[in-house]
PDB file of C-alpha atoms in Angstrom:
ATOM      1  CA  MET O 112      -1.591  50.315 -29.339  1.00 42.00           C
ATOM      2  CA  LEU O 113      -4.246  51.108 -26.801  1.00 44.00           C
ATOM      3  CA  LYS O 114      -7.962  50.652 -27.330  1.00 45.00           C
ATOM      4  CA  ALA O 115      -8.460  54.266 -26.385  1.00 42.00           C
ATOM      5  CA  ILE O 116      -6.981  55.501 -29.649  1.00 44.00           C
ATOM      6  CA  LYS O 117      -9.529  53.672 -31.757  1.00 49.00           C
ATOM      7  CA  MET O 118     -11.622  56.114 -33.728  1.00 56.00           C
ATOM      8  CA  LEU O 119     -14.266  57.623 -31.440  1.00 83.00           C
ATOM      9  CA  THR O 120     -16.643  58.580 -34.242  1.00 95.00           C
ATOM     10  CA  LYS O 121     -18.609  55.596 -35.506  1.00 98.00           C
ATOM     11  CA  ARG O 122     -18.587  55.071 -39.245  1.00 98.00           C
ATOM     12  CA  ILE O 123     -21.358  54.069 -41.645  1.00 98.00           C
ATOM     13  CA  ILE O 124     -20.038  52.188 -44.664  1.00 98.00           C
ATOM     14  CA  PRO O 125     -22.126  51.147 -47.657  1.00 95.00           C
ATOM     15  CA  CYS O 126     -20.707  48.045 -49.279  1.00 93.00           C
ATOM     16  CA  LEU O 127     -20.938  47.547 -53.005  1.00 90.00           C
ATOM     17  CA  ASP O 128     -20.537  43.928 -54.041  1.00 85.00           C
ATOM     18  CA  ILE O 129     -19.365  43.950 -57.650  1.00 87.00           C
ATOM     19  CA  LYS O 130     -20.050  41.241 -60.203  1.00 81.00           C
ATOM     20  CA  ASN O 131     -19.440  41.746 -63.932  1.00 74.00           C
ATOM     21  CA  GLY O 132     -19.095  45.515 -63.351  1.00 76.00           C
ATOM     22  CA  ARG O 133     -22.454  45.867 -61.611  1.00 78.00           C
ATOM     23  CA  THR O 134     -23.467  46.178 -57.961  1.00 81.00           C
ATOM     24  CA  VAL O 135     -25.250  43.105 -56.654  1.00 80.00           C
ATOM     25  CA  LYS O 136     -26.547  41.940 -53.275  1.00 64.00           C
ATOM     26  CA  GLY O 137     -27.691  38.454 -52.404  1.00 51.00           C
ATOM     27  CA  VAL O 138     -28.848  36.630 -49.314  1.00 37.00           C
ATOM     28  CA  ASN O 139     -26.155  34.562 -47.591  1.00 37.00           C
ATOM     29  CA  PHE O 140     -23.827  35.075 -50.553  1.00 35.00           C
ATOM     30  CA  VAL O 141     -26.084  33.515 -53.230  1.00 42.00           C
ATOM     31  CA  ASP O 142     -29.100  34.559 -55.349  1.00 46.00           C
ATOM     32  CA  LEU O 143     -27.602  37.877 -56.427  1.00 43.00           C
ATOM     33  CA  ARG O 144     -29.753  40.825 -57.434  1.00 53.00           C
ATOM     34  CA  ASP O 145     -28.634  43.725 -59.559  1.00 53.00           C
ATOM     35  CA  ALA O 146     -28.508  46.847 -57.418  1.00 58.00           C
ATOM     36  CA  GLY O 147     -27.142  49.342 -59.932  1.00 73.00           C
ATOM     37  CA  ASP O 148     -24.048  50.994 -61.317  1.00 81.00           C
ATOM     38  CA  PRO O 149     -21.215  51.071 -58.740  1.00 86.00           C
ATOM     39  CA  VAL O 150     -19.745  54.472 -59.728  1.00 88.00           C
ATOM     40  CA  GLU O 151     -23.227  56.111 -59.702  1.00 86.00           C
ATOM     41  CA  LEU O 152     -24.056  54.526 -56.336  1.00 85.00           C
ATOM     42  CA  ALA O 153     -20.698  55.617 -54.898  1.00 90.00           C
ATOM     43  CA  GLU O 154     -21.338  59.208 -55.855  1.00 89.00           C
ATOM     44  CA  ILE O 155     -24.825  59.119 -54.281  1.00 88.00           C
ATOM     45  CA  TYR O 156     -23.523  57.640 -51.029  1.00 91.00           C
ATOM     46  CA  ALA O 157     -20.708  60.162 -50.778  1.00 94.00           C
ATOM     47  CA  ASN O 158     -23.183  62.977 -51.175  1.00 92.00           C
ATOM     48  CA  GLU O 159     -25.624  61.444 -48.692  1.00 92.00           C
ATOM     49  CA  GLY O 160     -23.096  61.318 -45.844  1.00 96.00           C
ATOM     50  CA  ALA O 161     -21.471  57.878 -45.987  1.00 97.00           C
ATOM     51  CA  ASP O 162     -18.169  57.948 -44.088  1.00 98.00           C
ATOM     52  CA  GLU O 163     -16.429  55.409 -46.296  1.00 98.00           C
ATOM     53  CA  LEU O 164     -17.223  52.935 -49.040  1.00 97.00           C
ATOM     54  CA  VAL O 165     -16.181  49.322 -49.598  1.00 96.00           C
ATOM     55  CA  PHE O 166     -16.073  47.719 -53.059  1.00 93.00           C
ATOM     56  CA  LEU O 167     -15.755  43.928 -53.105  1.00 87.00           C
ATOM     57  CA  ASP O 168     -15.441  42.127 -56.410  1.00 84.00           C
ATOM     58  CA  ILE O 169     -17.169  38.940 -55.286  1.00 76.00           C
ATOM     59  CA  THR O 170     -16.287  37.067 -58.527  1.00 71.00           C
ATOM     60  CA  ALA O 171     -12.586  37.921 -58.380  1.00 59.00           C
ATOM     61  CA  THR O 172     -11.212  35.211 -56.082  1.00 58.00           C
ATOM     62  CA  GLU O 173     -13.432  32.519 -57.550  1.00 57.00           C
ATOM     63  CA  GLN O 174     -12.430  33.279 -61.104  1.00 53.00           C
ATOM     64  CA  ARG O 175      -8.827  34.262 -60.243  1.00 46.00           C
ATOM     65  CA  ARG O 176      -9.319  37.695 -61.840  1.00 53.00           C
ATOM     66  CA  LYS O 177      -7.568  40.865 -60.782  1.00 55.00           C
ATOM     67  CA  THR O 178      -9.742  43.594 -59.392  1.00 53.00           C
ATOM     68  CA  LEU O 179     -10.330  46.189 -62.054  1.00 69.00           C
ATOM     69  CA  ALA O 180      -8.155  49.250 -61.486  1.00 85.00           C
ATOM     70  CA  GLU O 181     -10.334  50.995 -64.050  1.00 85.00           C
ATOM     71  CA  LEU O 182     -13.348  50.926 -61.706  1.00 88.00           C
ATOM     72  CA  VAL O 183     -11.203  52.351 -58.916  1.00 92.00           C
ATOM     73  CA  MET O 184     -10.108  55.223 -61.144  1.00 92.00           C
ATOM     74  CA  HIS O 185     -13.732  56.033 -62.054  1.00 92.00           C
ATOM     75  CA  VAL O 186     -14.799  55.971 -58.421  1.00 95.00           C
ATOM     76  CA  ALA O 187     -11.852  58.130 -57.315  1.00 96.00           C
ATOM     77  CA  GLU O 188     -12.906  60.767 -59.875  1.00 95.00           C
ATOM     78  CA  LYS O 189     -16.407  60.922 -58.406  1.00 92.00           C
ATOM     79  CA  VAL O 190     -16.063  60.557 -54.591  1.00 95.00           C
ATOM     80  CA  ASN O 191     -14.188  62.480 -51.892  1.00 94.00           C
ATOM     81  CA  ILE O 192     -14.534  59.960 -49.057  1.00 97.00           C
ATOM     82  CA  PRO O 193     -12.146  57.073 -48.305  1.00 97.00           C
ATOM     83  CA  PHE O 194     -12.854  53.823 -50.088  1.00 97.00           C
ATOM     84  CA  THR O 195     -11.568  50.269 -49.783  1.00 98.00           C
ATOM     85  CA  VAL O 196     -11.262  47.768 -52.630  1.00 95.00           C
ATOM     86  CA  GLY O 197     -11.125  43.975 -52.323  1.00 92.00           C
ATOM     87  CA  GLY O 198     -11.398  40.883 -54.412  1.00 86.00           C
ATOM     88  CA  GLY O 199      -8.632  38.759 -55.939  1.00 84.00           C
ATOM     89  CA  ILE O 200      -5.831  40.754 -54.280  1.00 91.00           C
ATOM     90  CA  SER O 201      -2.925  38.423 -53.740  1.00 91.00           C
ATOM     91  CA  SER O 202       0.325  40.433 -54.091  1.00 93.00           C
ATOM     92  CA  VAL O 203       2.097  43.650 -53.250  1.00 96.00           C
ATOM     93  CA  GLU O 204       1.876  44.510 -56.979  1.00 92.00           C
ATOM     94  CA  ASP O 205      -1.904  44.163 -56.992  1.00 90.00           C
ATOM     95  CA  VAL O 206      -2.145  46.622 -54.082  1.00 94.00           C
ATOM     96  CA  GLU O 207       0.253  49.089 -55.633  1.00 94.00           C
ATOM     97  CA  ILE O 208      -1.890  49.262 -58.762  1.00 90.00           C
ATOM     98  CA  LEU O 209      -5.124  49.804 -56.764  1.00 92.00           C
ATOM     99  CA  LEU O 210      -3.683  52.448 -54.447  1.00 95.00           C
ATOM    100  CA  ASN O 211      -2.069  54.289 -57.373  1.00 94.00           C
ATOM    101  CA  SER O 212      -5.456  54.185 -59.120  1.00 93.00           C
ATOM    102  CA  GLY O 213      -7.027  56.014 -56.240  1.00 96.00           C
ATOM    103  CA  ALA O 214      -8.083  53.508 -53.604  1.00 96.00           C
ATOM    104  CA  ASP O 215      -7.391  54.476 -49.964  1.00 97.00           C
ATOM    105  CA  LYS O 216      -7.277  50.939 -48.575  1.00 98.00           C
ATOM    106  CA  VAL O 217      -7.368  47.368 -49.783  1.00 97.00           C
ATOM    107  CA  SER O 218      -9.226  44.411 -48.314  1.00 97.00           C
ATOM    108  CA  ILE O 219      -7.670  40.943 -48.378  1.00 96.00           C
ATOM    109  CA  ASN O 220      -9.428  37.760 -47.354  1.00 94.00           C
ATOM    110  CA  SER O 221      -8.711  34.338 -48.829  1.00 92.00           C
ATOM    111  CA  SER O 222      -5.215  35.385 -49.951  1.00 94.00           C
ATOM    112  CA  ALA O 223      -4.286  36.366 -46.343  1.00 97.00           C
ATOM    113  CA  VAL O 224      -5.317  32.934 -45.037  1.00 97.00           C
ATOM    114  CA  LYS O 225      -3.363  31.164 -47.770  1.00 96.00           C
ATOM    115  CA  ASN O 226      -0.337  33.406 -47.341  1.00 98.00           C
ATOM    116  CA  PRO O 227      -0.379  35.230 -43.971  1.00 98.00           C
ATOM    117  CA  GLN O 228       3.000  36.837 -44.750  1.00 98.00           C
ATOM    118  CA  LEU O 229       1.140  39.007 -47.310  1.00 98.00           C
ATOM    119  CA  ILE O 230      -0.334  40.993 -44.375  1.00 98.00           C
ATOM    120  CA  ASN O 231       3.184  41.725 -43.044  1.00 98.00           C
ATOM    121  CA  ASP O 232       4.420  42.618 -46.538  1.00 98.00           C
ATOM    122  CA  LEU O 233       1.538  45.051 -47.256  1.00 98.00           C
ATOM    123  CA  ALA O 234       1.753  46.695 -43.865  1.00 98.00           C
ATOM    124  CA  ALA O 235       5.524  47.185 -44.244  1.00 98.00           C
ATOM    125  CA  ARG O 236       5.236  48.586 -47.770  1.00 98.00           C
ATOM    126  CA  PHE O 237       2.105  50.731 -47.590  1.00 98.00           C
ATOM    127  CA  GLY O 238       1.385  51.139 -43.837  1.00 98.00           C
ATOM    128  CA  SER O 239      -1.171  49.359 -41.674  1.00 98.00           C
ATOM    129  CA  GLN O 240      -3.740  52.101 -42.334  1.00 97.00           C
ATOM    130  CA  CYS O 241      -4.091  50.758 -45.889  1.00 97.00           C
ATOM    131  CA  VAL O 242      -4.600  47.130 -44.897  1.00 98.00           C
ATOM    132  CA  VAL O 243      -8.049  45.724 -44.070  1.00 98.00           C
ATOM    133  CA  VAL O 244      -8.318  42.015 -43.481  1.00 98.00           C
ATOM    134  CA  ALA O 245     -11.827  40.736 -44.229  1.00 97.00           C
ATOM    135  CA  ILE O 246     -12.911  37.655 -42.341  1.00 97.00           C
ATOM    136  CA  ASP O 247     -16.001  35.667 -43.337  1.00 95.00           C
ATOM    137  CA  ALA O 248     -16.917  33.315 -40.519  1.00 97.00           C
ATOM    138  CA  LYS O 249     -19.785  31.006 -39.723  1.00 95.00           C
ATOM    139  CA  GLN O 250     -20.808  29.674 -36.305  1.00 95.00           C
ATOM    140  CA  ILE O 251     -20.807  25.891 -36.442  1.00 94.00           C
ATOM    141  CA  ASP O 252     -21.615  23.910 -33.283  1.00 94.00           C
ATOM    142  CA  GLY O 253     -20.772  26.959 -31.155  1.00 93.00           C
ATOM    143  CA  GLU O 254     -17.432  27.643 -32.845  1.00 96.00           C
ATOM    144  CA  TRP O 255     -16.846  30.529 -35.219  1.00 98.00           C
ATOM    145  CA  ILE O 256     -15.013  29.055 -38.242  1.00 97.00           C
ATOM    146  CA  VAL O 257     -13.276  31.093 -41.006  1.00 98.00           C
ATOM    147  CA  HIS O 258     -14.566  30.511 -44.551  1.00 96.00           C
ATOM    148  CA  LEU O 259     -12.878  31.346 -47.876  1.00 92.00           C
ATOM    149  CA  VAL O 260     -13.804  32.133 -51.492  1.00 81.00           C
ATOM    150  CA  GLY O 261     -16.921  34.154 -50.772  1.00 72.00           C
ATOM    151  CA  GLY O 262     -17.971  31.838 -47.979  1.00 77.00           C
ATOM    152  CA  LYS O 263     -17.856  28.676 -50.080  1.00 81.00           C
ATOM    153  CA  VAL O 264     -14.863  26.928 -48.520  1.00 90.00           C
ATOM    154  CA  PRO O 265     -14.643  26.176 -44.770  1.00 94.00           C
ATOM    155  CA  THR O 266     -11.255  26.121 -43.094  1.00 97.00           C
ATOM    156  CA  GLU O 267     -10.185  24.747 -39.711  1.00 96.00           C
ATOM    157  CA  ILE O 268      -9.230  28.226 -38.529  1.00 98.00           C
ATOM    158  CA  ARG O 269     -11.063  29.755 -35.616  1.00 98.00           C
ATOM    159  CA  LEU O 270     -12.228  33.373 -36.033  1.00 98.00           C
ATOM    160  CA  PHE O 271     -10.767  34.725 -32.825  1.00 98.00           C
ATOM    161  CA  ASP O 272      -7.342  33.072 -33.293  1.00 98.00           C
ATOM    162  CA  TRP O 273      -7.129  34.462 -36.845  1.00 98.00           C
ATOM    163  CA  ALA O 274      -8.210  37.941 -35.759  1.00 98.00           C
ATOM    164  CA  LYS O 275      -5.424  38.093 -33.184  1.00 98.00           C
ATOM    165  CA  GLU O 276      -2.892  36.899 -35.735  1.00 98.00           C
ATOM    166  CA  VAL O 277      -3.834  39.409 -38.400  1.00 98.00           C
ATOM    167  CA  GLU O 278      -3.505  42.181 -35.876  1.00 98.00           C
ATOM    168  CA  GLN O 279      -0.059  41.002 -34.876  1.00 98.00           C
ATOM    169  CA  ARG O 280       0.965  40.795 -38.545  1.00 98.00           C
ATOM    170  CA  GLY O 281       0.053  44.463 -39.146  1.00 98.00           C
ATOM    171  CA  ALA O 282      -3.544  44.681 -40.304  1.00 98.00           C
ATOM    172  CA  GLY O 283      -5.046  48.112 -39.646  1.00 98.00           C
ATOM    173  CA  GLU O 284      -8.683  47.015 -39.464  1.00 98.00           C
ATOM    174  CA  ILE O 285     -10.792  43.856 -39.460  1.00 98.00           C
ATOM    175  CA  LEU O 286     -13.935  43.575 -41.547  1.00 98.00           C
ATOM    176  CA  PHE O 287     -15.894  40.746 -39.922  1.00 98.00           C
ATOM    177  CA  THR O 288     -18.854  39.271 -41.818  1.00 95.00           C
ATOM    178  CA  SER O 289     -21.039  36.770 -40.034  1.00 96.00           C
ATOM    179  CA  MET O 290     -22.290  34.360 -42.664  1.00 94.00           C
ATOM    180  CA  ASN O 291     -25.006  33.253 -40.274  1.00 92.00           C
ATOM    181  CA  HIS O 292     -26.418  36.816 -40.309  1.00 93.00           C
ATOM    182  CA  ASP O 293     -25.522  38.056 -43.786  1.00 89.00           C
ATOM    183  CA  GLY O 294     -28.557  38.922 -45.857  1.00 83.00           C
ATOM    184  CA  THR O 295     -31.044  37.933 -43.154  1.00 89.00           C
ATOM    185  CA  LYS O 296     -31.773  41.505 -41.889  1.00 92.00           C
ATOM    186  CA  ASN O 297     -32.122  40.158 -38.356  1.00 95.00           C
ATOM    187  CA  GLY O 298     -29.246  42.160 -36.826  1.00 97.00           C
ATOM    188  CA  PHE O 299     -25.473  41.928 -36.555  1.00 98.00           C
ATOM    189  CA  ALA O 300     -23.534  39.215 -34.682  1.00 98.00           C
ATOM    190  CA  ASN O 301     -23.068  41.432 -31.644  1.00 98.00           C
ATOM    191  CA  VAL O 302     -21.833  38.838 -29.154  1.00 98.00           C
ATOM    192  CA  ALA O 303     -18.982  37.793 -31.459  1.00 98.00           C
ATOM    193  CA  LEU O 304     -18.336  41.433 -32.379  1.00 98.00           C
ATOM    194  CA  ALA O 305     -18.042  42.495 -28.733  1.00 98.00           C
ATOM    195  CA  TYR O 306     -15.653  39.634 -28.019  1.00 98.00           C
ATOM    196  CA  LEU O 307     -13.563  40.614 -31.083  1.00 98.00           C
ATOM    197  CA  SER O 308     -13.496  44.238 -30.004  1.00 97.00           C
ATOM    198  CA  ASP O 309     -12.204  43.307 -26.561  1.00 97.00           C
ATOM    199  CA  LEU O 310      -9.667  40.876 -28.063  1.00 98.00           C
ATOM    200  CA  VAL O 311      -7.886  43.202 -30.475  1.00 98.00           C
ATOM    201  CA  ASN O 312      -6.851  46.848 -30.463  1.00 97.00           C
ATOM    202  CA  ILE O 313      -7.596  47.653 -34.099  1.00 97.00           C
ATOM    203  CA  PRO O 314     -10.999  48.842 -35.380  1.00 97.00           C
ATOM    204  CA  ILE O 315     -13.663  46.253 -36.120  1.00 98.00           C
ATOM    205  CA  ILE O 316     -16.127  46.793 -38.992  1.00 98.00           C
ATOM    206  CA  ALA O 317     -19.387  44.901 -38.437  1.00 98.00           C
ATOM    207  CA  SER O 318     -20.884  43.258 -41.481  1.00 97.00           C
ATOM    208  CA  GLY O 319     -23.832  40.935 -42.093  1.00 95.00           C
ATOM    209  CA  GLY O 320     -27.392  41.324 -40.826  1.00 95.00           C
ATOM    210  CA  ALA O 321     -28.414  44.976 -41.089  1.00 96.00           C
ATOM    211  CA  GLY O 322     -32.168  45.280 -41.468  1.00 97.00           C
ATOM    212  CA  ASN O 323     -33.231  48.427 -39.621  1.00 98.00           C
ATOM    213  CA  MET O 324     -31.801  51.408 -37.784  1.00 98.00           C
ATOM    214  CA  GLN O 325     -31.960  49.709 -34.361  1.00 98.00           C
ATOM    215  CA  HIS O 326     -29.578  47.064 -35.616  1.00 98.00           C
ATOM    216  CA  PHE O 327     -26.954  49.745 -36.170  1.00 98.00           C
ATOM    217  CA  VAL O 328     -27.567  51.234 -32.741  1.00 98.00           C
ATOM    218  CA  ASP O 329     -27.231  47.734 -31.217  1.00 98.00           C
ATOM    219  CA  THR O 330     -23.978  46.903 -32.989  1.00 98.00           C
ATOM    220  CA  PHE O 331     -22.322  50.120 -31.855  1.00 98.00           C
ATOM    221  CA  ILE O 332     -23.478  49.745 -28.249  1.00 97.00           C
ATOM    222  CA  ASP O 333     -23.732  45.980 -27.618  1.00 98.00           C
ATOM    223  CA  GLY O 334     -21.337  44.828 -30.344  1.00 98.00           C
ATOM    224  CA  LYS O 335     -18.759  47.588 -29.609  1.00 97.00           C
ATOM    225  CA  ALA O 336     -18.201  47.903 -33.355  1.00 98.00           C
ATOM    226  CA  ASP O 337     -16.160  50.834 -34.678  1.00 97.00           C
ATOM    227  CA  ALA O 338     -17.948  50.901 -38.007  1.00 98.00           C
ATOM    228  CA  ALA O 339     -21.023  49.216 -39.536  1.00 98.00           C
ATOM    229  CA  LEU O 340     -21.214  48.055 -43.100  1.00 98.00           C
ATOM    230  CA  ALA O 341     -24.340  47.207 -45.043  1.00 95.00           C
ATOM    231  CA  ALA O 342     -25.473  46.822 -48.645  1.00 90.00           C
ATOM    232  CA  SER O 343     -29.088  46.082 -49.581  1.00 87.00           C
ATOM    233  CA  VAL O 344     -30.686  48.367 -46.942  1.00 91.00           C
ATOM    234  CA  PHE O 345     -28.845  51.251 -48.580  1.00 88.00           C
ATOM    235  CA  HIS O 346     -28.987  50.082 -52.202  1.00 83.00           C
ATOM    236  CA  PHE O 347     -32.755  49.615 -52.123  1.00 81.00           C
ATOM    237  CA  LYS O 348     -33.431  52.794 -50.066  1.00 85.00           C
ATOM    238  CA  GLU O 349     -34.780  50.936 -47.052  1.00 91.00           C
ATOM    239  CA  ILE O 350     -32.594  53.093 -44.854  1.00 94.00           C
ATOM    240  CA  GLU O 351     -31.423  56.618 -45.719  1.00 93.00           C
ATOM    241  CA  ILE O 352     -27.923  57.378 -44.392  1.00 95.00           C
ATOM    242  CA  ILE O 353     -28.823  60.837 -43.061  1.00 96.00           C
ATOM    243  CA  ASP O 354     -31.811  59.448 -41.161  1.00 97.00           C
ATOM    244  CA  LEU O 355     -29.636  56.641 -39.766  1.00 98.00           C
ATOM    245  CA  LYS O 356     -27.041  59.084 -38.560  1.00 98.00           C
ATOM    246  CA  LYS O 357     -29.675  61.237 -36.807  1.00 97.00           C
ATOM    247  CA  GLU O 358     -31.026  58.121 -35.102  1.00 98.00           C
ATOM    248  CA  LEU O 359     -27.521  57.179 -33.946  1.00 98.00           C
ATOM    249  CA  LYS O 360     -26.953  60.679 -32.627  1.00 97.00           C
ATOM    250  CA  ASN O 361     -30.267  60.460 -30.748  1.00 97.00           C
ATOM    251  CA  ASN O 362     -28.864  57.369 -29.079  1.00 97.00           C
ATOM    252  CA  ASN O 363     -25.740  59.269 -28.000  1.00 95.00           C
ATOM    253  CA  ILE O 364     -23.536  57.557 -30.551  1.00 97.00           C
ATOM    254  CA  ALA O 365     -20.897  59.883 -31.997  1.00 96.00           C
ATOM    255  CA  VAL O 366     -21.223  60.196 -35.790  1.00 97.00           C
ATOM    256  CA  ARG O 367     -20.133  62.690 -38.444  1.00 94.00           C
ATOM    257  CA  LEU O 368     -23.204  64.630 -39.614  1.00 88.00           C
TER     258      LEU O 368
END
C-alpha cells in the first residue's frame, strides 16, 4: 500500500472516554472529571461537523469488563458519522457484537500486545478498515515505550517496532497517544508522529496534547498526522469544531466543511 492513498482530507475526531456510563476526561489518565452523557455528546458532535467519534471505555480493561454493546446501539441510533469503540475487547466475538450493534470500527490496545494474532484474526474476519490499534506510549530516556492498561503498565516494547508490526498484521489505522502530552494542552507529539507517519503506510491518528487550534494545524503539517483526536477541548467548549475546521482550511489543510 502506498502512502499516496492515505486519506487526503484531514479528520477531526472527538474522543469520549467512558467510565460508569459517563464521559470523563482527566489529565495524564488520572483525576477524571465528568464531562457529560456520551450519547448526547455524540449527537452534538455529529451535528457540529466532527468527522468521526471514538468511544473508549477506560475502565473496561482494568476491570475485565466487556464494552457495553447497549451504548453502541444508542449512539448508532443518534449519529450518522463513523465511530470507533474500544475498551476490554479481546476476541473476535467481542468485535462481532460491537459491529453488529452499530460500531464502524473497533480499537484494541492491551489485548493486541498480549495476543498480537488478534490483529490478524480481526483483519481477516472483518477487514482492516474495521481495525484500529491504539498505542499508548511514553518517552523514557529518549525511547518511546508502549504502556498498557490505560497507561498504568510499562512494557519493554518500543513504539516504532510495535507500529510496524501492527501494520504488517493487518491494522487499518494506528491511534497513537503520547502519555507525556496527554491532558497537558501543550501540543501533540509531532516529532514522534512524523516519524510514525513516514514509517508506516496506514493512517495515524494523533492523540494527547490538544490545547488550542494551532496545535491541530501543527500536528497536520509538522506531525504529518492523518487525523487528530481530542477530548476536553471539545467537551468543555474551549474549541468549537466548525471554528477549528475554518482555521485549518485557512492554513491550506484539506478538511470536510
